[in-house]
mmCIF file of C-alpha atoms in Angstrom:
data_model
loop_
_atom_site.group_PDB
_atom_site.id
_atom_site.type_symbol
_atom_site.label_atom_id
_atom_site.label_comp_id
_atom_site.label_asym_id
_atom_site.label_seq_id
_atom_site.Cartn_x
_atom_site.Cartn_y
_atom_site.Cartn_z
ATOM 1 C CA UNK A 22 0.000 0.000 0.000
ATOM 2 C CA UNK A 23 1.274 3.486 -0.697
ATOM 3 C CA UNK A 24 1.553 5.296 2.366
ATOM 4 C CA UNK A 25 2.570 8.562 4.150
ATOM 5 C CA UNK A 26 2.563 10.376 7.342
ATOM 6 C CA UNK A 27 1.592 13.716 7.688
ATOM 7 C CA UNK A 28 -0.184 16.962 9.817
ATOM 8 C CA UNK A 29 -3.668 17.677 9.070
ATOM 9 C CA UNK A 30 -4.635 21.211 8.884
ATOM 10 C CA UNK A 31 -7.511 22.854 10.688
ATOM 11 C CA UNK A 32 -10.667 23.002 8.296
ATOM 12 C CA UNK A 33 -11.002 26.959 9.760
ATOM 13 C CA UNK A 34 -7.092 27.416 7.923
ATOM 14 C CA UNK A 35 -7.932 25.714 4.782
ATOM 15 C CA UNK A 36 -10.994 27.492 4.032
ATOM 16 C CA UNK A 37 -8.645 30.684 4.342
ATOM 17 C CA UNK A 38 -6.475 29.361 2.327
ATOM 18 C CA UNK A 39 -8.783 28.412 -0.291
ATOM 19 C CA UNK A 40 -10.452 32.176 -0.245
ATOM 20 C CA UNK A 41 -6.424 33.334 -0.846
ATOM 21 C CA UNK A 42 -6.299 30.815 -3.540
ATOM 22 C CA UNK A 43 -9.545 32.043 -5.735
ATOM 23 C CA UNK A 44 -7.183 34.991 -7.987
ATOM 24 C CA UNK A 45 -4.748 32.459 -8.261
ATOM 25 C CA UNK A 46 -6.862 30.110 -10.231
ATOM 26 C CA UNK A 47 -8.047 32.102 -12.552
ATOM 27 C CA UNK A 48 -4.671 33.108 -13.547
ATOM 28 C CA UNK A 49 -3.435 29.335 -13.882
ATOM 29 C CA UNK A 50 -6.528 27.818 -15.490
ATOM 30 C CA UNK A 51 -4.469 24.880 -16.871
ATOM 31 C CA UNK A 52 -2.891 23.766 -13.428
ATOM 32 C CA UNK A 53 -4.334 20.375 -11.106
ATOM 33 C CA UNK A 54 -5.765 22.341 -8.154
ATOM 34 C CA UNK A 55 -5.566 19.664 -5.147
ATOM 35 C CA UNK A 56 -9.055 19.471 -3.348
ATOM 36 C CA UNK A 57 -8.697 21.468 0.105
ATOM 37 C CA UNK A 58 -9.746 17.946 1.493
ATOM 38 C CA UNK A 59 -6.300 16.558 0.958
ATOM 39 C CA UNK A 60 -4.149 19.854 1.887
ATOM 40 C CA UNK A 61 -1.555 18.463 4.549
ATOM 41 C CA UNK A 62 1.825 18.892 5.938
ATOM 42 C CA UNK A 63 3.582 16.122 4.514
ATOM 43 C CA UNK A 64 6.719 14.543 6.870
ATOM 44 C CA UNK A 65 7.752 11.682 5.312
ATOM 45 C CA UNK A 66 6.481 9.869 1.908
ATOM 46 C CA UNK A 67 7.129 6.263 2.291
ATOM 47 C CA UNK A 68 5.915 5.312 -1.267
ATOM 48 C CA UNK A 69 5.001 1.456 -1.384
ATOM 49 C CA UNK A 70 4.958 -0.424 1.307
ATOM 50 C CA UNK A 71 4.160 -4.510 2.436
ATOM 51 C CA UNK A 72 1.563 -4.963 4.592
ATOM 52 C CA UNK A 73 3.538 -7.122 7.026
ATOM 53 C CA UNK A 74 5.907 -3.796 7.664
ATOM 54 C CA UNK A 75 2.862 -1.526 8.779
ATOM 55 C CA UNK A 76 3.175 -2.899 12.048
ATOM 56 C CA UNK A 77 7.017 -1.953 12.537
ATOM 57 C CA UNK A 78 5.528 1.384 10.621
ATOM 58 C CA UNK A 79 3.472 2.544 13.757
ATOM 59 C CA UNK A 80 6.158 1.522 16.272
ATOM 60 C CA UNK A 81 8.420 3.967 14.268
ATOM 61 C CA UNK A 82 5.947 6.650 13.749
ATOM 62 C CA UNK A 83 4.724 6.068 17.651
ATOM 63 C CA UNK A 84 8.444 6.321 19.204
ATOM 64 C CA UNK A 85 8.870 9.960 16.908
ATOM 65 C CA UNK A 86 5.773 11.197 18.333
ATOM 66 C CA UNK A 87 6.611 10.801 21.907
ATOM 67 C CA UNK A 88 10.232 12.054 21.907
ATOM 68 C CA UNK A 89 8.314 15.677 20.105
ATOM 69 C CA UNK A 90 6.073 18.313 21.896
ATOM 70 C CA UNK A 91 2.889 19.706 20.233
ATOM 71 C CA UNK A 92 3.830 23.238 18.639
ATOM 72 C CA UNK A 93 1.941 25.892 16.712
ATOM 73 C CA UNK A 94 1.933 26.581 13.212
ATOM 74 C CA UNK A 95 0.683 29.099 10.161
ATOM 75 C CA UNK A 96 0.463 29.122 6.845
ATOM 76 C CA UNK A 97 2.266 31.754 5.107
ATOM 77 C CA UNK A 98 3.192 32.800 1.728
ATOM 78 C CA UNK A 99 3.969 30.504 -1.215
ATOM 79 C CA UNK A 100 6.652 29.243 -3.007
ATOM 80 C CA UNK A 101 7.468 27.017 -6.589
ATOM 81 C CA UNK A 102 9.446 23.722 -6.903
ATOM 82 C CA UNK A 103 11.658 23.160 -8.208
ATOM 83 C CA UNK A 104 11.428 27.130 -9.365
ATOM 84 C CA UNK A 105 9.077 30.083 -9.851
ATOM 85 C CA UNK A 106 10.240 29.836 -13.418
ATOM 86 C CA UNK A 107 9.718 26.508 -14.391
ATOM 87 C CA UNK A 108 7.340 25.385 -11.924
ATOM 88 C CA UNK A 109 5.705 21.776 -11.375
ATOM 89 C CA UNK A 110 4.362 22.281 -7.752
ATOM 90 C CA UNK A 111 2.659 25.629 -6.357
ATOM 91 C CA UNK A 112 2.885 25.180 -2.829
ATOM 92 C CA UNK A 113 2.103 27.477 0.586
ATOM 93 C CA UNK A 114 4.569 27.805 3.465
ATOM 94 C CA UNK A 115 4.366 26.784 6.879
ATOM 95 C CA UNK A 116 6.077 28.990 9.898
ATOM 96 C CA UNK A 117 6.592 27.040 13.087
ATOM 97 C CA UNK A 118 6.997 28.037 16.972
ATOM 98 C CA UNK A 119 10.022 26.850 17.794
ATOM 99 C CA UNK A 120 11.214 26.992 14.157
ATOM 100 C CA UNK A 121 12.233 24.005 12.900
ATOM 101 C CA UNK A 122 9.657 21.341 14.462
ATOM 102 C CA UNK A 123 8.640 19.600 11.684
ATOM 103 C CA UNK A 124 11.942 19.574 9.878
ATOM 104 C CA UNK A 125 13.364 18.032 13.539
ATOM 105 C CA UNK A 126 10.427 15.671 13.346
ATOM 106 C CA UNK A 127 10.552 14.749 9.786
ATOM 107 C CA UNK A 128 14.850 14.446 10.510
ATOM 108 C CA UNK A 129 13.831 12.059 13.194
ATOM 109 C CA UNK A 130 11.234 9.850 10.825
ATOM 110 C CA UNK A 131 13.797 9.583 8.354
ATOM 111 C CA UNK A 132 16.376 8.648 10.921
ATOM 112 C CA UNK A 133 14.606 5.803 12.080
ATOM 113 C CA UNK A 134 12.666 4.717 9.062
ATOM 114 C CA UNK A 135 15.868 4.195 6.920
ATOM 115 C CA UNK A 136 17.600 1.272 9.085
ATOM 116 C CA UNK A 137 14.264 -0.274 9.644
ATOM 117 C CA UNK A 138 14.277 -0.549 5.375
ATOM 118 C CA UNK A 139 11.850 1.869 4.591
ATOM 119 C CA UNK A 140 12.445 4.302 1.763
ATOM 120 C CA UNK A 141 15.211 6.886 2.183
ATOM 121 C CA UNK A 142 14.392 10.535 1.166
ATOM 122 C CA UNK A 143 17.497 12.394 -0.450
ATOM 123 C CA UNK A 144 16.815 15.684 -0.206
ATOM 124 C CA UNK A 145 16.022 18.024 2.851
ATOM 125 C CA UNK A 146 12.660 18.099 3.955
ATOM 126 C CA UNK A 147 10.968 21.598 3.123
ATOM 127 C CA UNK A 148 7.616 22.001 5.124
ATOM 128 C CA UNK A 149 5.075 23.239 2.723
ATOM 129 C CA UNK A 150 1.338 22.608 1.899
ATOM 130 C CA UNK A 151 0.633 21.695 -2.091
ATOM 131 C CA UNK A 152 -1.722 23.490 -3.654
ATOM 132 C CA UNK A 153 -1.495 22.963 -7.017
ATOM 133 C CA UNK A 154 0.044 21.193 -9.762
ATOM 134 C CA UNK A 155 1.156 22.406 -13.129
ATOM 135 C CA UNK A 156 1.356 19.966 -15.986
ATOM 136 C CA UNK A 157 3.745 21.991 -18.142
ATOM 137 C CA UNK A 158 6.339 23.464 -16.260
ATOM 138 C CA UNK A 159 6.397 26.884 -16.546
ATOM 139 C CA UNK A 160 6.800 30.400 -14.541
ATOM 140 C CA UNK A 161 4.466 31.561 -11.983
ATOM 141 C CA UNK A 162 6.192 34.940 -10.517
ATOM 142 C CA UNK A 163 3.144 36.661 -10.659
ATOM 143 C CA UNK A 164 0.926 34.115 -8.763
ATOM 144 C CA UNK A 165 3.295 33.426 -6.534
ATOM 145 C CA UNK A 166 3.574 37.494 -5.901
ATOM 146 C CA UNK A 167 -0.303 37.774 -5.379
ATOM 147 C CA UNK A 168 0.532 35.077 -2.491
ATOM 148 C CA UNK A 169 3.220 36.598 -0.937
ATOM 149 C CA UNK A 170 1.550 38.087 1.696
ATOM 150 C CA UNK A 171 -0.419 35.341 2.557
ATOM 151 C CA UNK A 172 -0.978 34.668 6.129
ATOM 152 C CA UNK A 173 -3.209 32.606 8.369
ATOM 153 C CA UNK A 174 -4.077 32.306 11.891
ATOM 154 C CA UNK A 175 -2.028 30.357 14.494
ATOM 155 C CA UNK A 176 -2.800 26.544 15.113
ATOM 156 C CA UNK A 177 -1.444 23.844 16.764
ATOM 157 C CA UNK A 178 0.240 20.684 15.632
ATOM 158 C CA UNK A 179 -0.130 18.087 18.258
ATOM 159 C CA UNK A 180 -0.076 14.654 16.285
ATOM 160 C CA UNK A 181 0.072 13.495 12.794
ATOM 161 C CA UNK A 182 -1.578 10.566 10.588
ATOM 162 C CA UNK A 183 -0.451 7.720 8.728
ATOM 163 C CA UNK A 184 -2.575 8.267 5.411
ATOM 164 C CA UNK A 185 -2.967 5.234 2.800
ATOM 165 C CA UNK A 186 -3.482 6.981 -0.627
ATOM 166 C CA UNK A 187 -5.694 5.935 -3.023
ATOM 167 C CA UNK A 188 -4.435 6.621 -6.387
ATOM 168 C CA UNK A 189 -7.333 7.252 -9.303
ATOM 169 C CA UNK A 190 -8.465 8.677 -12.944
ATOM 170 C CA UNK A 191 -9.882 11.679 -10.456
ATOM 171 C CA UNK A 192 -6.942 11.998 -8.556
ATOM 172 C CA UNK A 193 -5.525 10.653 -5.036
ATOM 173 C CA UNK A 194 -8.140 9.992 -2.338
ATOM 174 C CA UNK A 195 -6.124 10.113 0.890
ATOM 175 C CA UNK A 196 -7.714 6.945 4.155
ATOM 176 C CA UNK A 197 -6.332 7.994 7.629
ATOM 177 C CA UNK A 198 -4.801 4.381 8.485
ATOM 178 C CA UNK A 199 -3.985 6.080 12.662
ATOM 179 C CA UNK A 200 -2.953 9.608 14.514
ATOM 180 C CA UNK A 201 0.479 9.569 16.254
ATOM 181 C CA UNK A 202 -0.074 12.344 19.490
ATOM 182 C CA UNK A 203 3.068 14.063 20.672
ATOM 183 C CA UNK A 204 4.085 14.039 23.996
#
């Protein structure tokens, strides 16, 4: 099953979100927009994985959660991979109290889900929320501009889900598989 573990945004944050998102979409007509149902703050991907290691999955996941504290978070301004000029992912920022908790969290996952044989990630982990994606690559300096100032309201983070996604025609359809408290 193809799995990953993430934060789930308040729906009060996403709904804010989605009102900053309506001049955006008219200007990018031709992009994927990602239903505000499966906006999250992704920590580690984990791609395929056999049903007999979801149990060593959750032991991971669980011992992560309890060495972390619950933090708050906002959404805040936007950004392009793998650049505002040849774009393939419109995303929106996260800003964290202490800076840095999800990074240290996701840098923990990783840690311990590598050894264990789960898939290694490469590159750094950059917390951001996808919004959209484009299916030619191309610039978006002006959309991302109009989000720039983008900012929601505080909320806290105080566990994350293991999400099983669904992969169709219509896109990925996202089954909470079990929350991971920390603390």
């Amino acid at each position: 099953m193809r799995l990953f573990l993430a934060f789930d945004v308040p729906e009060g944050e996403k709904r804010k979100l989605e009102n900053a998102l309506q001049k955006v979409r008219t200007q990018l007509p031709s992009a994927r927009w990602i239903p505000r149902g499966s906006w999250h703050l992704s920590l580690k991907f984990l791609g395929e994985v056999a049903d007999d290691k979801v149990e060593r999955l959750f032991d991971l996941a669980s011992e992560s959660a309890k060495s972390s504290t619950p933090f708050e978070a906002r959404l805040v301004g936007a950004g392009a991979f793998p650049s505002t000029r040849r774009t393939r992912v419109l995303w929106v920022g996260v800003e964290e109290r202490p800076a840095g908790s999800i990074a240290t969290l996701a840098a923990d996952l990783e840690g311990k889900a590598g050894p264990a044989g789960f898939r290694q990630e490469a590159r750094a982990h950059k917390p951001h929320l996808t919004v959209a994606r484009l299916r030619e690559p191309g610039p978006v300096v002006g959309e991302i501009a109009s989000l720039a100032d983008f900012e929601g309201g505080s909320f806290e983070l105080s566990s994350f889900v293991l999400f099983r996604s669904h992969l169709s025609p219509k896109g990925a359809e996202y089954e909470n598989l079990g929350s991971f408290p920390l603390g």
